[in-house]
Structure formats: C-alpha cells, structure tokens
Short mmCIF file of C-alpha atoms in Angstrom, two decimals:
data_model
loop_
_atom_site.label_atom_id
_atom_site.label_comp_id
_atom_site.label_asym_id
_atom_site.label_seq_id
_atom_site.Cartn_x
_atom_site.Cartn_y
_atom_site.Cartn_z
CA THR A 1 -0.54 29.80 51.44
CA SER A 2 -3.68 31.92 51.04
CA PRO A 3 -3.75 33.94 47.84
CA TYR A 4 -4.94 37.12 50.01
CA ARG A 5 -2.50 36.67 52.71
CA SER A 6 -0.19 39.25 50.90
CA ALA A 7 -3.07 41.80 50.59
CA ALA A 8 -4.03 41.19 54.61
CA LEU A 9 -0.28 41.72 55.44
CA GLY A 10 -0.74 44.99 53.83
CA PHE A 11 -3.42 45.99 55.04
CA VAL A 12 -1.69 45.23 58.48
CA GLY A 13 1.24 47.27 57.36
CA LEU A 14 -0.79 50.30 56.44
CA ALA A 15 -2.53 50.14 59.91
CA ALA A 16 0.75 50.15 61.71
CA LEU A 17 1.73 53.11 59.76
CA LEU A 18 -1.04 55.14 60.41
CA GLY A 19 -0.73 54.21 63.76
CA GLY A 20 2.67 55.94 63.65
CA ASP A 21 4.68 52.78 63.89
CA ALA A 22 6.95 53.09 60.72
CA GLU A 23 9.40 50.56 61.74
CA ARG A 24 6.65 47.74 62.58
CA ALA A 25 5.27 48.59 59.18
CA ASP A 26 8.03 48.41 57.10
CA SER A 27 8.64 44.87 58.62
CA ILE A 28 5.12 44.01 57.84
CA PHE A 29 5.52 45.23 54.34
CA GLU A 30 8.48 43.35 54.02
CA GLU A 31 6.84 39.94 54.36
CA SER A 32 3.83 41.13 52.22
CA ALA A 33 6.24 41.97 49.41
CA ALA A 34 7.97 38.43 50.00
CA LYS A 35 4.77 36.41 49.90
CA GLY A 36 3.09 38.01 47.11
CA GLU A 37 6.13 37.58 44.86
CA GLY A 38 5.84 34.03 45.33
CA MET A 39 2.56 34.20 44.37
CA ALA A 40 2.48 36.77 41.86
CA ALA A 41 0.34 39.01 43.49
CA TYR A 42 1.65 41.90 42.07
CA PRO A 43 -0.52 44.81 43.15
CA SER A 44 0.19 43.93 46.59
CA VAL A 45 3.83 43.70 46.16
CA SER A 46 3.96 47.03 44.24
CA VAL A 47 2.34 48.79 46.71
CA ALA A 48 4.19 47.03 49.68
CA VAL A 49 7.53 47.98 48.22
CA ALA A 50 6.21 51.41 47.38
CA GLU A 51 5.31 51.77 51.33
CA ARG A 52 8.98 50.58 52.21
CA SER A 53 10.39 53.39 49.78
CA LEU A 54 8.18 56.30 51.32
CA ILE A 55 9.33 54.76 54.71
CA ALA A 56 12.88 54.67 53.89
CA ALA A 57 12.89 58.32 52.52
CA ALA A 58 10.94 59.50 55.81
CA ARG A 59 13.97 58.21 58.00
CA GLY A 60 16.71 59.95 55.76
CA ASP A 61 18.06 56.34 53.80
CA ARG A 62 17.98 57.82 50.21
CA HIS A 63 19.61 54.89 48.44
CA GLN A 64 17.10 52.41 49.72
CA ALA A 65 14.49 54.97 48.98
CA ASP A 66 15.55 55.02 45.68
CA ALA A 67 16.03 51.10 44.97
CA PHE A 68 12.79 50.13 46.51
CA ALA A 69 11.00 52.95 44.31
CA THR A 70 12.84 51.54 40.92
CA HIS A 71 11.50 48.06 41.68
CA ALA A 72 7.83 49.00 42.63
CA LEU A 73 8.10 50.68 39.36
CA GLU A 74 9.03 47.88 37.24
CA ILE A 75 6.34 45.72 38.93
CA VAL A 76 4.08 48.09 37.96
CA GLN A 77 5.18 48.37 34.17
CA THR A 78 5.98 44.54 33.92
CA ALA A 79 2.42 43.41 35.25
CA ASN A 80 0.39 46.25 33.66
CA LEU A 81 -0.84 47.87 36.48
CA SER A 82 -0.66 51.52 35.65
CA GLU A 83 -3.98 52.12 36.13
CA HIS A 84 -4.54 50.12 39.41
CA ILE A 85 -5.45 51.90 42.42
CA THR A 86 -2.33 50.39 44.41
CA SER A 87 -0.14 52.17 41.78
CA GLY A 88 -0.71 55.84 43.28
CA PRO A 89 2.06 55.21 45.91
CA VAL A 90 4.35 53.81 43.23
CA TYR A 91 3.95 56.81 40.99
CA ALA A 92 4.16 59.17 44.27
CA ALA A 93 7.59 57.01 45.53
CA SER A 94 8.98 57.10 42.06
CA ALA A 95 8.48 60.91 41.68
CA LEU A 96 10.05 61.47 44.95
CA ALA A 97 13.02 59.38 43.76
CA ALA A 98 13.50 61.44 40.73
CA LEU A 99 12.98 64.50 42.52
CA ARG A 100 16.14 63.57 44.29
CA ALA A 101 17.75 62.86 41.63
CA GLY A 102 17.33 66.16 40.55
CA ASP A 103 15.65 65.00 37.24
CA ARG A 104 12.58 67.59 37.37
CA ASP A 105 11.19 66.16 33.71
CA ARG A 106 10.79 62.40 34.89
CA ALA A 107 9.54 63.53 38.49
CA GLN A 108 6.54 65.46 36.58
CA GLN A 109 6.31 62.28 34.42
CA TYR A 110 5.26 60.27 37.29
CA VAL A 111 3.14 62.97 38.69
CA THR A 112 1.20 62.95 35.71
CA ALA A 113 0.82 59.16 35.68
CA ALA A 114 -0.32 59.58 39.29
CA TYR A 115 -2.97 62.45 38.29
CA ARG A 116 -4.48 59.60 35.99
CA LEU A 117 -5.43 57.77 39.07
CA ARG A 118 -6.93 60.25 41.00
CA PRO A 119 -10.63 59.96 39.94
CA ILE A 120 -10.16 56.45 41.54
CA LEU A 121 -8.20 57.48 44.66
CA SER A 122 -11.14 58.32 46.39
CA TYR A 123 -12.61 58.28 49.96
CA ALA A 124 -13.62 54.82 49.10
CA PHE A 125 -10.06 54.27 49.46
CA PRO A 126 -8.95 56.64 51.71
CA SER A 127 -5.68 55.68 53.44
CA LEU A 128 -4.00 55.00 49.97
CA SER A 129 -5.78 58.05 48.25
CA VAL A 130 -4.60 60.49 51.06
CA GLN A 131 -0.98 59.33 51.39
CA THR A 132 -0.90 59.59 47.31
CA ARG A 133 -1.96 62.98 47.32
CA LEU A 134 0.27 64.24 50.08
CA GLU A 135 3.46 62.77 48.84
CA LEU A 136 2.76 64.21 45.27
CA ALA A 137 1.88 67.58 47.05
CA ARG A 138 5.43 67.44 48.28
CA VAL A 139 6.64 66.66 44.94
CA GLN A 140 4.68 69.68 43.49
CA VAL A 141 6.19 71.79 46.27
CA GLY A 142 9.61 70.52 45.16
CA LEU A 143 9.23 71.76 41.34
CA SER A 144 8.08 74.95 42.43
CA ASP A 145 3.97 74.29 41.82
CA ALA A 146 2.67 75.29 45.17
CA ALA A 147 -1.13 75.75 42.88
CA GLY A 148 -0.90 72.14 42.00
CA ALA A 149 0.04 71.49 45.65
CA ARG A 150 -3.08 73.41 47.06
CA THR A 151 -5.54 71.53 44.63
CA LEU A 152 -3.93 68.18 46.13
CA LEU A 153 -4.49 69.29 49.44
CA ALA A 154 -7.85 70.71 48.98
CA GLU A 155 -8.99 67.02 47.83
CA VAL A 156 -7.12 65.56 50.55
CA ARG A 157 -9.52 67.64 53.06
CA GLU A 158 -12.62 66.66 51.09
CA ILE A 159 -11.71 62.94 51.98
CA LEU A 160 -10.80 63.64 55.51
CA ALA A 161 -14.39 64.97 55.84
CA HIS A 162 -15.59 61.67 54.74
CA ARG A 163 -12.76 59.62 56.68
CA PRO A 164 -11.79 61.76 59.48
CA ASP A 165 -9.62 58.96 61.22
CA LEU A 166 -6.92 58.17 59.35
CA GLY A 167 -4.08 58.17 62.08
CA VAL A 168 -0.88 60.01 61.42
CA LEU A 169 -2.21 61.11 57.91
CA GLY A 170 -4.50 63.96 59.00
CA GLN A 171 -1.44 65.65 61.38
CA GLN A 172 0.43 65.18 58.15
CA ALA A 173 -2.28 67.32 56.02
CA ARG A 174 -2.08 69.82 58.67
CA GLU A 175 1.29 70.54 58.90
CA LEU A 176 1.73 70.03 54.65
CA GLY A 177 -1.07 72.64 54.55
CA ALA A 178 0.14 75.08 56.89
CA HIS A 179 3.84 74.91 54.98
CA VAL A 180 1.94 75.43 51.60
CA GLY A 181 0.50 78.22 52.87
CA THR A 182 3.61 80.20 53.48
CA ILE A 183 4.54 79.91 49.86
CA ARG A 184 3.81 82.60 47.14
CA SER A 185 3.20 81.14 43.70
CA GLY A 186 3.49 83.60 41.08
CA ARG A 187 2.11 80.83 38.56
CA SER A 188 -1.21 81.17 36.73
CA PRO A 189 -3.67 77.97 37.14
CA GLY A 190 -2.40 75.32 35.05
CA PRO A 191 -3.12 71.55 34.14
CA SER A 192 -1.76 70.40 37.94
CA THR A 193 -4.55 72.59 39.40
CA LEU A 194 -6.86 70.47 37.41
CA THR A 195 -9.52 69.10 40.13
CA GLY A 196 -10.65 65.20 39.97
CA ALA A 197 -13.84 66.25 38.67
CA GLU A 198 -12.37 68.55 36.29
CA ILE A 199 -10.27 65.18 35.26
CA ARG A 200 -13.13 63.26 34.91
CA VAL A 201 -14.56 65.23 32.48
CA LEU A 202 -11.47 66.06 30.57
CA ASN A 203 -11.09 62.47 29.95
CA LEU A 204 -14.66 62.82 27.65
CA LEU A 205 -14.21 66.27 26.08
CA PRO A 206 -11.96 64.35 23.26
CA THR A 207 -15.34 62.28 22.05
CA TYR A 208 -18.46 63.55 20.31
CA LEU A 209 -20.46 63.62 23.54
CA SER A 210 -22.25 66.84 24.21
CA PHE A 211 -22.46 68.25 27.83
CA ARG A 212 -25.45 66.96 28.42
CA GLU A 213 -24.66 63.39 27.53
CA ILE A 214 -21.30 63.90 29.58
CA GLY A 215 -23.49 65.07 32.48
CA THR A 216 -25.82 62.02 32.24
CA ARG A 217 -22.33 59.64 32.54
CA LEU A 218 -21.18 61.39 35.25
CA PHE A 219 -24.50 61.92 37.47
CA ALA A 220 -24.03 65.79 36.92
CA SER A 221 -25.94 68.78 35.35
CA PRO A 222 -25.13 70.21 31.91
CA ASN A 223 -24.39 73.39 33.68
CA THR A 224 -22.20 71.59 35.94
CA VAL A 225 -20.39 70.02 33.06
CA LYS A 226 -20.14 73.35 31.19
CA SER A 227 -18.82 75.41 34.26
CA GLN A 228 -15.97 72.58 34.35
CA ALA A 229 -15.02 72.65 30.91
CA ILE A 230 -14.75 76.39 31.20
CA SER A 231 -12.19 75.98 34.23
CA ILE A 232 -10.55 73.24 32.21
CA TYR A 233 -9.79 75.87 29.01
CA ARG A 234 -8.37 78.29 31.43
CA LYS A 235 -6.08 75.95 33.31
CA LEU A 236 -4.78 74.52 30.00
CA GLY A 237 -4.48 77.45 28.12
CA VAL A 238 -6.97 77.09 25.30
CA THR A 239 -10.31 78.71 24.35
CA SER A 240 -12.57 75.96 23.12
CA ARG A 241 -13.26 72.36 23.11
CA SER A 242 -11.41 71.39 19.97
CA GLU A 243 -8.65 73.19 21.14
#
C-alpha cells in the first residue's frame, strides 16, 4: 500500500528491460500501472503504460502498442504532466504510433513536445533519457530527417560516456547509429538538429537578458552563448535575435 510502490515497480521493470527480458518487464510495468492507477500516481502510470507500448511495438503488436500509447498520452494531458521527465517515453511512443498510422504531422507534433524535455533528460536520469532519444531518432528516420536523428544519437553517446552500463540500450544505440550512418540527407540543418545546450539558450532568447546575463544563468561564458545563438539562427533560418 506504499505510495512509492508503483514507482518502485517501474524501476524494477526498467531494470528487466535493460537486462533484455522484455516479457518480464512488460508484466512488471502492468503491475506498476495497476498499482499507480489506484493511488493517482500518474507519472509512474504514464511511463509504465508508455513502456508497454514500446515493448508491444518491438514484438510487432501494433494494435496494442497504439492503444497503450493513446492511454499514456491521455494520462499526461489529464494530469498536466507535459513538462515531467516521465513524459519523454510517452511522447516517443505517441510519435511512433502516429508514424505507424501515416500521420507525419502528428508525429512531428509529439517529437516537438518531447524535444522540450531534452534539457532535463540528462545523464542524471540515463535510462529514460537514452531510451527516449533512441525512439525519437527512429521517428526522425521515419520522417526522413537523418540530421535530426544524428543530433539525438550524438547526445546518446554523451550520456553513455557518463553512464556506460545501460544494458541493451548501448547495443541499440550502436545498431541505430550504424543504420543512420548509411542514410544520406540532403536537408540543411534545421530545428531538429538543435542540441540540448542550444535549446536551453533558445528558451532565454525571447527575454531582454543580454548574452552575458544568459551565460550567468546557464553557467556559460558570453562567447559560448553567442556561438550557440549564431548556430540557432542558422538552424532556424533567421539572421537576428529579434527574428
């Protein structure tokens, strides 16, 4: 009856998933969601259901994967969890479901929602952070955005440098990286190639803060902020901060 039981089960399920036992993980996530529903532990429930969607998709059960993705997204929207770290896998699962349905616009919408979480999806929460990026990279490939996928995979490598022992996620990253490396992309760098550091700067560009003041807030030098701002302008196709 502990209020933490759903979350604890979620961690056990994630451990089983990283260990390569998806069937056991699915059973544990099912229990985590069931316990959490009764306690209104919505973050734990949403991520558990999203994980079940990703597991179902991996075994080829599209119908169940789509149903779980829909349910997880409903929880996030109802409980106002759009900025919660556990919503990363939810948006990734929803983007994959939209892509399977051929709805590219909706898939991009969920990718954009997930991208807003990238600054907090760091190596402090390595499993969810890497998993979310890998699934989003798969969506980017499906959207013919290899450049965006490469940016996500570069961030995955940075997290793995800090937290190398993430079970099957390391192998998945290598396999996906090899696949993306074979894709030619004629696109110029766009918004999907914004790095996590650039997104942090982007959030402060609409303010009246100077580059020096932004740097103080982000613990970065003014020159670093200026360089990142110039890169942001290029990727967004603008020439000034006001644009």
